[in-house]
Short mmCIF file of C-alpha atoms in Angstrom, two decimals:
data_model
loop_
_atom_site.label_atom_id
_atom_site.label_comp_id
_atom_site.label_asym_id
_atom_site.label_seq_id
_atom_site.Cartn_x
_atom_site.Cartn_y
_atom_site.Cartn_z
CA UNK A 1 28.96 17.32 -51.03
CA UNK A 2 31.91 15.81 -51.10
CA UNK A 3 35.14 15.86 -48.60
CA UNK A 4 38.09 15.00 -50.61
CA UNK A 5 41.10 15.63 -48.87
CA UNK A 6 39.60 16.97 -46.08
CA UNK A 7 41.68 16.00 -42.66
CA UNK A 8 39.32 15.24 -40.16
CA UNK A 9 41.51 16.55 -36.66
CA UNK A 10 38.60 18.54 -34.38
CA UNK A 11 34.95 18.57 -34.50
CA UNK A 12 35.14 22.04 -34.89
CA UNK A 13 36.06 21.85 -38.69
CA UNK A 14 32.62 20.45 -39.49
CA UNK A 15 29.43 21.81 -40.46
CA UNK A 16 26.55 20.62 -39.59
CA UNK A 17 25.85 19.64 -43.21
CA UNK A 18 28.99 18.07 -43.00
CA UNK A 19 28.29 15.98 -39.87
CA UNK A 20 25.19 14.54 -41.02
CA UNK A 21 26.65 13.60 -44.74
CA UNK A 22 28.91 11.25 -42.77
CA UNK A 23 25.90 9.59 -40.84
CA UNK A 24 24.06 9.11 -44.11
CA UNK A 25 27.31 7.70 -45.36
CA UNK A 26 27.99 5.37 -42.71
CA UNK A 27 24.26 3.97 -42.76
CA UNK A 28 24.68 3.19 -45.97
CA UNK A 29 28.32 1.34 -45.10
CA UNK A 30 26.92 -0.66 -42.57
CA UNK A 31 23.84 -1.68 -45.12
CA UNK A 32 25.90 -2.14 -48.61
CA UNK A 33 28.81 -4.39 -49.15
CA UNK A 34 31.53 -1.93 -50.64
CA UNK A 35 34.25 -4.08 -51.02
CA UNK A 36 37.04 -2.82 -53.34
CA UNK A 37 36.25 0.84 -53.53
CA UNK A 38 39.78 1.45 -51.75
CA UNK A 39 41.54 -1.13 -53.92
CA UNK A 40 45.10 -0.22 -54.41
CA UNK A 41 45.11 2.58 -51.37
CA UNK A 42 47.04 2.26 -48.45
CA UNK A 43 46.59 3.66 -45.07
CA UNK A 44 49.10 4.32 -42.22
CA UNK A 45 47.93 3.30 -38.76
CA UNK A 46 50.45 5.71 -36.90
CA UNK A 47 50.06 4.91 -33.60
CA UNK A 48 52.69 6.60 -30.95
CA UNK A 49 50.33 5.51 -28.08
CA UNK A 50 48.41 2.22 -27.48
CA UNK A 51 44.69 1.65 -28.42
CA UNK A 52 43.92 -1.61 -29.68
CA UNK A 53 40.09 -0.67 -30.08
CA UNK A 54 40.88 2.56 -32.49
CA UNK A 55 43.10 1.33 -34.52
CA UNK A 56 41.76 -1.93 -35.26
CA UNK A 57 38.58 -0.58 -36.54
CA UNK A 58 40.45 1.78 -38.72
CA UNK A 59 42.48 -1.63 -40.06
CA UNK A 60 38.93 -3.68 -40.41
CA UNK A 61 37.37 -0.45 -42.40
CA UNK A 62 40.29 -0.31 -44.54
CA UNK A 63 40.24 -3.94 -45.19
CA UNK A 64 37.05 -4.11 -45.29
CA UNK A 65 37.20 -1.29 -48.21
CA UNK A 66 39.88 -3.46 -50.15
CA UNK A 67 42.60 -1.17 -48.96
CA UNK A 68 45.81 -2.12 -47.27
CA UNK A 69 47.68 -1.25 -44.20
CA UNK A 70 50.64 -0.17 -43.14
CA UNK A 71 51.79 1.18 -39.29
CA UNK A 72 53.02 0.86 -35.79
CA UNK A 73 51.41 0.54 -32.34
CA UNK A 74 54.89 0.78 -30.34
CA UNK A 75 56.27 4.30 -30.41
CA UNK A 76 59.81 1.94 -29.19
CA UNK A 77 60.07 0.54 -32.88
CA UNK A 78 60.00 4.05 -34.73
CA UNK A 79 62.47 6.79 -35.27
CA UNK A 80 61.16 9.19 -32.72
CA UNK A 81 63.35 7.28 -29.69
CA UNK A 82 66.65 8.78 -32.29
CA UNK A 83 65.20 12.02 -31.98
CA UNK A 84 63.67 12.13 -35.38
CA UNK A 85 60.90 15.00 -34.96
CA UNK A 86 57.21 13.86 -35.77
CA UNK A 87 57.45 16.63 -38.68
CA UNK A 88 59.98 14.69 -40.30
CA UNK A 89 58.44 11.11 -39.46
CA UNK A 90 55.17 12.09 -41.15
CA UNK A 91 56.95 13.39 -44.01
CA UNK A 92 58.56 10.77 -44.85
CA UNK A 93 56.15 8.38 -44.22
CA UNK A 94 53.74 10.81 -46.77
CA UNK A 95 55.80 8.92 -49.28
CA UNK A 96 54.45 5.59 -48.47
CA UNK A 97 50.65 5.80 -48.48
CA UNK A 98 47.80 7.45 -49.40
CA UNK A 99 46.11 8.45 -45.77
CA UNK A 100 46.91 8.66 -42.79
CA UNK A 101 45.67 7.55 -39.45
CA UNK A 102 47.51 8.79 -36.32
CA UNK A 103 47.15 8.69 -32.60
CA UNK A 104 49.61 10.39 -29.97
CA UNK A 105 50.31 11.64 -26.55
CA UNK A 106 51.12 14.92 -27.40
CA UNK A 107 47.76 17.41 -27.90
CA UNK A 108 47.72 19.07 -30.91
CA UNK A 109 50.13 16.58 -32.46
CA UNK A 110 47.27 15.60 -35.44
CA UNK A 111 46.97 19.78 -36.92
CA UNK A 112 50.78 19.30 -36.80
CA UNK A 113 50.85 16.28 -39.01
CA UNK A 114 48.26 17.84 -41.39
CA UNK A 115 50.33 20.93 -41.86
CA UNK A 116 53.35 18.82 -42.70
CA UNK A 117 52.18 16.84 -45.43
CA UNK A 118 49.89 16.84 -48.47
CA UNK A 119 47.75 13.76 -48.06
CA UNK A 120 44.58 13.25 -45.65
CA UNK A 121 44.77 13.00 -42.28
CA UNK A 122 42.76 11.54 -39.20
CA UNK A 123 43.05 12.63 -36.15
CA UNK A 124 42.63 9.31 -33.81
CA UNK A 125 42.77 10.61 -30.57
CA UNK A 126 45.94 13.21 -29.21
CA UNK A 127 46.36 13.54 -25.60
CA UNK A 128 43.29 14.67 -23.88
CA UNK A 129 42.12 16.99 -26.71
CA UNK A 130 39.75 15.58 -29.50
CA UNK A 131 38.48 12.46 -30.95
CA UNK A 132 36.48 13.47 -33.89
CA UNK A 133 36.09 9.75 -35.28
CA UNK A 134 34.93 8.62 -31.89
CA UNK A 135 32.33 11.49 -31.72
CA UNK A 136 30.84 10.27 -35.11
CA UNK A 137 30.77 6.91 -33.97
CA UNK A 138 28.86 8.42 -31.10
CA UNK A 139 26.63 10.64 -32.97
CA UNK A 140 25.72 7.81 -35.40
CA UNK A 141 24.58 5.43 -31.80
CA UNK A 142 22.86 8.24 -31.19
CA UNK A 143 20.65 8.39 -34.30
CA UNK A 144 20.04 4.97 -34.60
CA UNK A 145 19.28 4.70 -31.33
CA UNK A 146 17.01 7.41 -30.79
CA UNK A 147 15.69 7.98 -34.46
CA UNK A 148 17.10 11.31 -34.43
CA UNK A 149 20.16 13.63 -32.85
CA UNK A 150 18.25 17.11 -32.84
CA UNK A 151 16.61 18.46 -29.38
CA UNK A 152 17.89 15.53 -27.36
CA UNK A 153 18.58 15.91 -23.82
CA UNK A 154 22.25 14.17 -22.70
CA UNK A 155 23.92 13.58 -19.76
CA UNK A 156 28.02 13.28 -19.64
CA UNK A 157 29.04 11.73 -16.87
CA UNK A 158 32.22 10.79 -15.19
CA UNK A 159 35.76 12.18 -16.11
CA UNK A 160 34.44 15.05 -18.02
CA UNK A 161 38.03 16.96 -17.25
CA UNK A 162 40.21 14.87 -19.34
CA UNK A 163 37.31 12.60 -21.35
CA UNK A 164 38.34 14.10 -24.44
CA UNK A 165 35.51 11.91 -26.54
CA UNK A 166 32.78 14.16 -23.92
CA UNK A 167 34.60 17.34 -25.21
CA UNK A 168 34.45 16.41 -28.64
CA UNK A 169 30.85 15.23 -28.75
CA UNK A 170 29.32 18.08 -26.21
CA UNK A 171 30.81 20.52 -29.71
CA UNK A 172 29.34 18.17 -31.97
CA UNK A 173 26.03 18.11 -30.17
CA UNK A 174 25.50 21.87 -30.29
CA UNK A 175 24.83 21.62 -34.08
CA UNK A 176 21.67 20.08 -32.71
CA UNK A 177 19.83 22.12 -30.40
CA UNK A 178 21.11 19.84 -27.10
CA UNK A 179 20.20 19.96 -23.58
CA UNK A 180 23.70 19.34 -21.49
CA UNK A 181 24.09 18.12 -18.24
CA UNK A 182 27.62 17.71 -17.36
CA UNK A 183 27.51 14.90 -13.66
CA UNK A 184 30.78 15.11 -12.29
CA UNK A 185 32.67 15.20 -9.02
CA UNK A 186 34.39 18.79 -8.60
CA UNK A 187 37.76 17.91 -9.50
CA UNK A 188 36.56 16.19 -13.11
CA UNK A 189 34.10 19.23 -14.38
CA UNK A 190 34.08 19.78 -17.83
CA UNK A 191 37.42 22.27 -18.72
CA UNK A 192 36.19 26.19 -19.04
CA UNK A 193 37.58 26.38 -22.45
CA UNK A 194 34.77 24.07 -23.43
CA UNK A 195 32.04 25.35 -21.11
CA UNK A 196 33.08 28.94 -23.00
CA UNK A 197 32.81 27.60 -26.52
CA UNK A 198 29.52 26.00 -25.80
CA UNK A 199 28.64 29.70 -24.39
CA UNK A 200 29.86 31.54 -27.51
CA UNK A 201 27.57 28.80 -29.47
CA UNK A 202 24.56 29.51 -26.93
CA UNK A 203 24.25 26.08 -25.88
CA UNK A 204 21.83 25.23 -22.84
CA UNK A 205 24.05 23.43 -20.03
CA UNK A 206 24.21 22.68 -16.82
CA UNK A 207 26.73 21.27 -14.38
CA UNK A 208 25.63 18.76 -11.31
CA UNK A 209 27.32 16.35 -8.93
CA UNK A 210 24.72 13.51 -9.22
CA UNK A 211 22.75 11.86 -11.90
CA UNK A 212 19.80 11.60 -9.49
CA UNK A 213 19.35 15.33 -10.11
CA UNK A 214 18.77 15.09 -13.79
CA UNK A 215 17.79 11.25 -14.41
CA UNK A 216 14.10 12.22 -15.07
CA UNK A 217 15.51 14.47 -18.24
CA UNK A 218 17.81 12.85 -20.26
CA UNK A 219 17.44 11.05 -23.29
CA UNK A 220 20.84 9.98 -23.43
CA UNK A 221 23.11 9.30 -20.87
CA UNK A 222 26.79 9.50 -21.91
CA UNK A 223 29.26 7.22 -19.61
CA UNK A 224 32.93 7.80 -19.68
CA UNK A 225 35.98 6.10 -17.56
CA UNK A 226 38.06 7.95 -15.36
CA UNK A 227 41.32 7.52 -16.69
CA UNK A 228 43.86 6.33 -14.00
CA UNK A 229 46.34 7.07 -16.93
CA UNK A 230 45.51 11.06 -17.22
CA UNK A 231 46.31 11.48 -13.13
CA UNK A 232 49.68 12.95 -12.59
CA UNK A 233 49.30 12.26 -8.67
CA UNK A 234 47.82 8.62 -7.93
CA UNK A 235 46.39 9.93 -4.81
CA UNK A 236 44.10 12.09 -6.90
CA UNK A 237 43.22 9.32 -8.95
CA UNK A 238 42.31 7.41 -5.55
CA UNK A 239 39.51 10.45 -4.69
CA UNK A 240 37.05 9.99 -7.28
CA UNK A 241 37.55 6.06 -8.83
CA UNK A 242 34.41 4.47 -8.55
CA UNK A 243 32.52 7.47 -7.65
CA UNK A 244 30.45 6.72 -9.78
CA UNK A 245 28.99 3.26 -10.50
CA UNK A 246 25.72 2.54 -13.12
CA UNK A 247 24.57 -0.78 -12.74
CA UNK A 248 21.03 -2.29 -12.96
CA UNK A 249 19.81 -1.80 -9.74
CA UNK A 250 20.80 1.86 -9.70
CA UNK A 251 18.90 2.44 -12.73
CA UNK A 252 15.86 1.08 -11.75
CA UNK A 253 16.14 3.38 -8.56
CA UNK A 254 16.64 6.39 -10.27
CA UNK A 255 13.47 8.31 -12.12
CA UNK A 256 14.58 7.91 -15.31
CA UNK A 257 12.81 9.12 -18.84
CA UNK A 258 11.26 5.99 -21.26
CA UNK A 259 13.65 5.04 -23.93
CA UNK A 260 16.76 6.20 -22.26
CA UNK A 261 20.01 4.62 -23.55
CA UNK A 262 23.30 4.39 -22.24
CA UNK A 263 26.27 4.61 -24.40
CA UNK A 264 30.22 4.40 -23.08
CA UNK A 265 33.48 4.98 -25.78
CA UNK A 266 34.60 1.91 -24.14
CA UNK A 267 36.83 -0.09 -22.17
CA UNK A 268 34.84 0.66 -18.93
CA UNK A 269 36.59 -0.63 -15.70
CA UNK A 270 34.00 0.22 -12.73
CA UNK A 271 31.59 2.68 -13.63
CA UNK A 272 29.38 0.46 -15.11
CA UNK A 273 28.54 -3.13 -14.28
CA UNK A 274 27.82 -5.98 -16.72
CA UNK A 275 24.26 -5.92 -15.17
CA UNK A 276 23.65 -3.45 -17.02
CA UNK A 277 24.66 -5.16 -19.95
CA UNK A 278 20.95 -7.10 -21.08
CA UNK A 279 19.46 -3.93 -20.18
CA UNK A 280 17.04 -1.81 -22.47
CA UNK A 281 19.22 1.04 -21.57
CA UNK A 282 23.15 -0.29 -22.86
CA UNK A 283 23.67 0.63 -26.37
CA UNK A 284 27.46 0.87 -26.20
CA UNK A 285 28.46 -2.75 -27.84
CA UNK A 286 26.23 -1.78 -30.64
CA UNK A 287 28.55 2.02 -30.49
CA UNK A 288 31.89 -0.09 -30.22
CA UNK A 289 30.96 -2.12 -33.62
CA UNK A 290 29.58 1.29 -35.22
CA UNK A 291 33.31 2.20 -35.43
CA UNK A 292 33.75 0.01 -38.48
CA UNK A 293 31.16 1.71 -40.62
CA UNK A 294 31.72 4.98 -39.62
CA UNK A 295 35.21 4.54 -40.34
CA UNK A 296 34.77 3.30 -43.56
CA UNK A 297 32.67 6.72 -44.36
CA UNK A 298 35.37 8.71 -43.27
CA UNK A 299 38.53 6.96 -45.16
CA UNK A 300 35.94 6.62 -48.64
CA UNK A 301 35.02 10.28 -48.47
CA UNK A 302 38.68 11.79 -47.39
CA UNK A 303 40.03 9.74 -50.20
CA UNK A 304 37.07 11.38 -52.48
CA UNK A 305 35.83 7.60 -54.00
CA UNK A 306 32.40 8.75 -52.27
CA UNK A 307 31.28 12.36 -53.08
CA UNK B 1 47.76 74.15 -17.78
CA UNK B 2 47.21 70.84 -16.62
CA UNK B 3 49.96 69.13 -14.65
CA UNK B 4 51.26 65.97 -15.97
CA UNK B 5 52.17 63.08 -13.64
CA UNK B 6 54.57 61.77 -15.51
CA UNK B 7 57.21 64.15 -16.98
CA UNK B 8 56.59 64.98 -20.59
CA UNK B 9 59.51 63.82 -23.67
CA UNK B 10 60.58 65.69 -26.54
CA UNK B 11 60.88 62.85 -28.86
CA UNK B 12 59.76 59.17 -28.62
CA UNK B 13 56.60 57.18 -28.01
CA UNK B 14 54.51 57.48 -24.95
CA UNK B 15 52.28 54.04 -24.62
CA UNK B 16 49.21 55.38 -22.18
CA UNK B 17 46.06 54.04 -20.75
CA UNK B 18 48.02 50.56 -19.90
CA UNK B 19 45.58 48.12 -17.80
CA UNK B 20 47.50 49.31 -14.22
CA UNK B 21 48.53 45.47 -13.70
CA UNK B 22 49.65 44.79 -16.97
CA UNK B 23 52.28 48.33 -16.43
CA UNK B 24 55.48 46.09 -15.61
CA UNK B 25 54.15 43.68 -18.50
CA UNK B 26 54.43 46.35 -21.42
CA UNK B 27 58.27 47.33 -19.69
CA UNK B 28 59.35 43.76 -20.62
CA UNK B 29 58.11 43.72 -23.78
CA UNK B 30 59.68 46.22 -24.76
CA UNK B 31 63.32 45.52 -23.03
CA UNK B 32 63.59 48.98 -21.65
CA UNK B 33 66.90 47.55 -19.54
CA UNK B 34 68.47 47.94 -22.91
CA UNK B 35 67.12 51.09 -23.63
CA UNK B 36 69.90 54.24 -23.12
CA UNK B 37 67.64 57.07 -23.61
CA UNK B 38 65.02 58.26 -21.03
CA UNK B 39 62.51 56.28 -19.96
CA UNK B 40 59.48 57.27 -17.55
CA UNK B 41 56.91 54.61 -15.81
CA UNK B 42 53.65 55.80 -14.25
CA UNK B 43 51.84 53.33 -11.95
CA UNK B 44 49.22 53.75 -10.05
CA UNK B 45 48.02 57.05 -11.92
CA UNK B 46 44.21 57.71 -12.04
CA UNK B 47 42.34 57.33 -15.40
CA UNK B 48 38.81 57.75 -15.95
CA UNK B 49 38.65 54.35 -18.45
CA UNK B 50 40.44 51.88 -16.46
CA UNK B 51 40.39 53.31 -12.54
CA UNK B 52 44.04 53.24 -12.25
CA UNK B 53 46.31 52.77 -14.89
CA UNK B 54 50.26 52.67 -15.89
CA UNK B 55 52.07 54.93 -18.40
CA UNK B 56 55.63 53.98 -20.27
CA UNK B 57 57.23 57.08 -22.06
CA UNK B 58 60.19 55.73 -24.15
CA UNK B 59 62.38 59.17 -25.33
CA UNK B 60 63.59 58.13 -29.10
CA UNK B 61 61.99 54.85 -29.45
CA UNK B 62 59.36 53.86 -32.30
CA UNK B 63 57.81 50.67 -31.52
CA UNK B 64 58.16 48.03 -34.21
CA UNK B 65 54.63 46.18 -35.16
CA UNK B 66 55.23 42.69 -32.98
CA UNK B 67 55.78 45.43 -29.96
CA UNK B 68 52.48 46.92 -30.48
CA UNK B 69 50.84 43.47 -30.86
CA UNK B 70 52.54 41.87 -27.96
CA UNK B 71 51.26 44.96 -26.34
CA UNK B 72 47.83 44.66 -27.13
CA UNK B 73 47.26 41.26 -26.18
CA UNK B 74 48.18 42.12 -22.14
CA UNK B 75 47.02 45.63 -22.37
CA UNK B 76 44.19 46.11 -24.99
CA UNK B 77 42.87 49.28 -24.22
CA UNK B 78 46.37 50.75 -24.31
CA UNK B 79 47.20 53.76 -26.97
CA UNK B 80 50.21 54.51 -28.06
CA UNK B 81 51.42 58.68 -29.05
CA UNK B 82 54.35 59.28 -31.34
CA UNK B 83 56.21 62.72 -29.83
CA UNK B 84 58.51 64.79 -31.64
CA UNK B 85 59.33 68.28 -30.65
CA UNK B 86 57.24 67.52 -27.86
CA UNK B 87 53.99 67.62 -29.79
CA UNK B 88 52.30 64.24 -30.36
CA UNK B 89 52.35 63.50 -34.41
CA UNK B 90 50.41 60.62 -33.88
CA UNK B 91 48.43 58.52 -31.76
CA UNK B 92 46.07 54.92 -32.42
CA UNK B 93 45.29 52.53 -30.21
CA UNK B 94 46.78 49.30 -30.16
CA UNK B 95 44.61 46.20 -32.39
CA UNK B 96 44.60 42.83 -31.38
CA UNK B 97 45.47 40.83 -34.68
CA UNK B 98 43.27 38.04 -35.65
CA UNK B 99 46.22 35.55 -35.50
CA UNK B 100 49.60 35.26 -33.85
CA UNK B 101 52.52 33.23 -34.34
CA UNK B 102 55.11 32.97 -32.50
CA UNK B 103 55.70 35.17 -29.93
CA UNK B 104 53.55 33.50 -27.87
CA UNK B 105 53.81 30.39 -25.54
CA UNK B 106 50.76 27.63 -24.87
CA UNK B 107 49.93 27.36 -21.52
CA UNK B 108 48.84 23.96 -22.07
CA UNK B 109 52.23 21.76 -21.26
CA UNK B 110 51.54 18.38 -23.37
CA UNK B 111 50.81 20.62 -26.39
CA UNK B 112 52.93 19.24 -29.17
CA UNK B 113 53.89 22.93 -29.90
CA UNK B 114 55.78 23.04 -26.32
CA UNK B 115 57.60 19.74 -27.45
CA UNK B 116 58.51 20.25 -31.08
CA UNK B 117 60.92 22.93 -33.04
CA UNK B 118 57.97 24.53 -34.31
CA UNK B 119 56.02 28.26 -34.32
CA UNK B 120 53.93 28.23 -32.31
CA UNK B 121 50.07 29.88 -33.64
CA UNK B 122 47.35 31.07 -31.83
CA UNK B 123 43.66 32.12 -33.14
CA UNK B 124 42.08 35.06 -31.48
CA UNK B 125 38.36 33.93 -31.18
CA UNK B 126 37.08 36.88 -29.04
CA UNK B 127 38.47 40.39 -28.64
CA UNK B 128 36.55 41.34 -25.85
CA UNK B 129 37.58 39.57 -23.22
CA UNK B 130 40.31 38.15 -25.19
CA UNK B 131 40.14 34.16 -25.79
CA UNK B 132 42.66 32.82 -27.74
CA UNK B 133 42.84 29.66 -29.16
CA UNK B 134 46.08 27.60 -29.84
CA UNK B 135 46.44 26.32 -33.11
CA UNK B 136 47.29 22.94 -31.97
CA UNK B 137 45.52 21.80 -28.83
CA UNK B 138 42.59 24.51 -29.11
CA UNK B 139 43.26 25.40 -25.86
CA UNK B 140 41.97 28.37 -24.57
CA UNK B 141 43.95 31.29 -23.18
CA UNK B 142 42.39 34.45 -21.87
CA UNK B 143 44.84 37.52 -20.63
CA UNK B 144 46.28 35.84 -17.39
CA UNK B 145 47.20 32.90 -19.15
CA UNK B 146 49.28 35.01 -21.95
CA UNK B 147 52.89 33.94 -22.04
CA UNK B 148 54.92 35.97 -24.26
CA UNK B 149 58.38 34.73 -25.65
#
């Protein structure tokens, strides 16, 4: 198999087949020392919205790879505050590297950048839509965790409205024969273009308001923060902070299955408690440091020195 | 001889069996303001399909291709009749196209392609109820969400 010059902007472009080459790729990443393979590429970390996490893992993978790096993390330092459209920005900076890596506010903004210019691109994270490179992080937690990703039970819970990383992975997850159980207040339910997709794709899922309702099923309980920054009305945001809060002692109150783990994208403010943290259950450091390997698949394989 | 509801036109199109709500919908689309020969609208009239559904008859109008598509996303079942000398010539129903660009807005507001000079393009992923997907965001739109431009 091999996916040369494939962008990688929505889970939805990948197969199956496609999803778990990149595992095995990333296993063997995180076992072998690769060094060099991405000698003399660059790769442009375009970042027109903060996250120190995401793009720092996409810098260690290159770096790691032998590659080099190029790229901003302040949308204030680039040509887009003189009105230069992001057509023209990714155009010219086509010019200048051989990949690129690019995060923005704007939804949609990553298809746009791969239909302007002729080199790879990554989607890393745009607005609240997708976060493919985050959901294979995820998916590869998942496997190593749990031995395997087919037939597993999961539970998203928390900001399920605008946790794009939860939309991404609930597609990625119906490869995979998945129970879903999406635990959320109301106001934070999972969007109905999603809930219809997973329909078209006949996925089993169910919607609840507490995690005590499905504890006893899951294999897998995914943990995402509600974002204060997605709230247009603080007031709103007010209503459901800390509804929901995971922290030892609430786990060892609720029924839950043997060899459940907990992962989280990451940073977490309330919803989980460092209590948690020496716990059988919390896999989500291990996820966070996953992001190097994983990322290393993706950049060696999009720039076709894996196939 | 039965007795139409609407008057009948010598030449022009006649767009029938339009979803009743969607009646005023069709009008705009097709600018009939600007239009200087007759023009009938039915509302309200009873069809066997759709319960109760709206009629245009434009006298000396053809409708151009992006009519008929913007047509059949808001009013899918509609059909359209081609008159002349009062006899209909021809008549199809409208098709939904598998893609459309732009003629159509996304609904979703941060979507880059409500923010750049670009098309905007849209992937129809079901027919029946229509769901279309933006290009972009992957948004989904179904019928009430439509925004034509």
């Amino acid at each position: 198999m091999s996916l040369k010059d494939k962008d990688i902007i929505s889970i939805l472009d990948f197969t199956k087949e496609e999803i778990l080459y990149i595992l095995e790729i990333s296993g063997k990443m995180e076992k072998e020392d690769r060094h060099g393979i991405l000698s003399g590429k660059i790769l442009a970390n375009l970042f027109f919205e903060p996250s120190t996490r995401t793009r720092l893992s996409f810098e260690a993978a290159m770096k790691r790879l032998g590659g080099e790096v190029i790229g901003f993390d302040d949308l204030g330092t680039t040509s887009t505050v003189k009105g230069e459209s992001l057509r023209d920005s990714v155009k010219i900076i086509e010019g200048y590297c051989d990949i690129i890596v690019l995060r923005h506010f704007l939804e949609g903004a990553s298809r746009l950048t791969a239909d302007s210019v002729n080199i790879p691109v990554i989607n890393a994270g745009d607005g609240a839509s997708q976060h493919p490179t985050q959901t294979f992080v995820d998916l590869y937690t998942i496997q190593k965790s749990k031995g395997e990703i087919e037939n597993l039970s999961i539970g998203f819970l928390g900001d399920l409205k605008y946790g794009r990383t939860a939309h991404s992975l609930a597609y990625a997850l119906a490869h995979f024969n998945a129970d879903m159980y999406f635990i959320s207040p109301p106001s934070l339910r999972m969007p109905k273009d999603y809930l219809e997709e997973l329909e078209l794709k006949k996925v089993s899922f169910q919607e609840v308001n507490s995690i005590s309702e499905v504890s006893d099923k899951l294999d897998i309980l995914y943990c995402t923060r509600i974002q204060k920054e997605r709230f247009a009305e603080p007031v709103e945001y007010e209503k459901v902070r800390g509804l929901y809060k995971l922290s030892k002692s609430v786990m060892d109150e609720l029924n839950v299955k043997d060899g459940l783990k907990i992962l989280h994208p990451l940073p977490r403010v309330d919803e989980m408690d460092e209590s948690l943290d020496s716990t059988e259950y919390a896999v989500y450091f291990q996820q966070a440091h996953s992001g190097v390997p994983v990322r290393e698949a993706l950049l060696a394989s999009v720039l076709g020195v894996i196939q | 001889m039965k007795k139409l509801e609407v008057s009948a036109i010598e030449e022009g199109t006649v767009i029938d069996q339009i979803a009743n709500k969607s009646t005023f919908k069709v009008a705009n689309i097709l600018n009939i303001q600007k239009i200087e020969q007759v023009v009938l609208i039915g509302f309200n009239l009873s069809s066997k399909k759709l319960g109760k559904k709206g009629i245009i008859k434009i006298g000396g109008k053809l409708l151009t291709q992006e009519e008929v598509n913007k047509i059949s996303l808001i009013a899918p079942d509609a059909t359209v009749n081609i008159i002349k000398g009062s006899e209909v010539v021809k008549k199809f129903t409208v098709d939904i196209p598998d893609s459309i660009e732009e003629f159509m807005k996304c609904f979703n507001p941060n979507c880059v392609s409500n923010h750049q000079k670009i098309l905007s393009r849209f992937h129809v992923i079901n027919k029946n109820p229509i769901r279309i997907r933006c290009h972009y965001c992957e948004r989904h739109m179904c019928v009430d969400d439509i925004e034509l431009v």
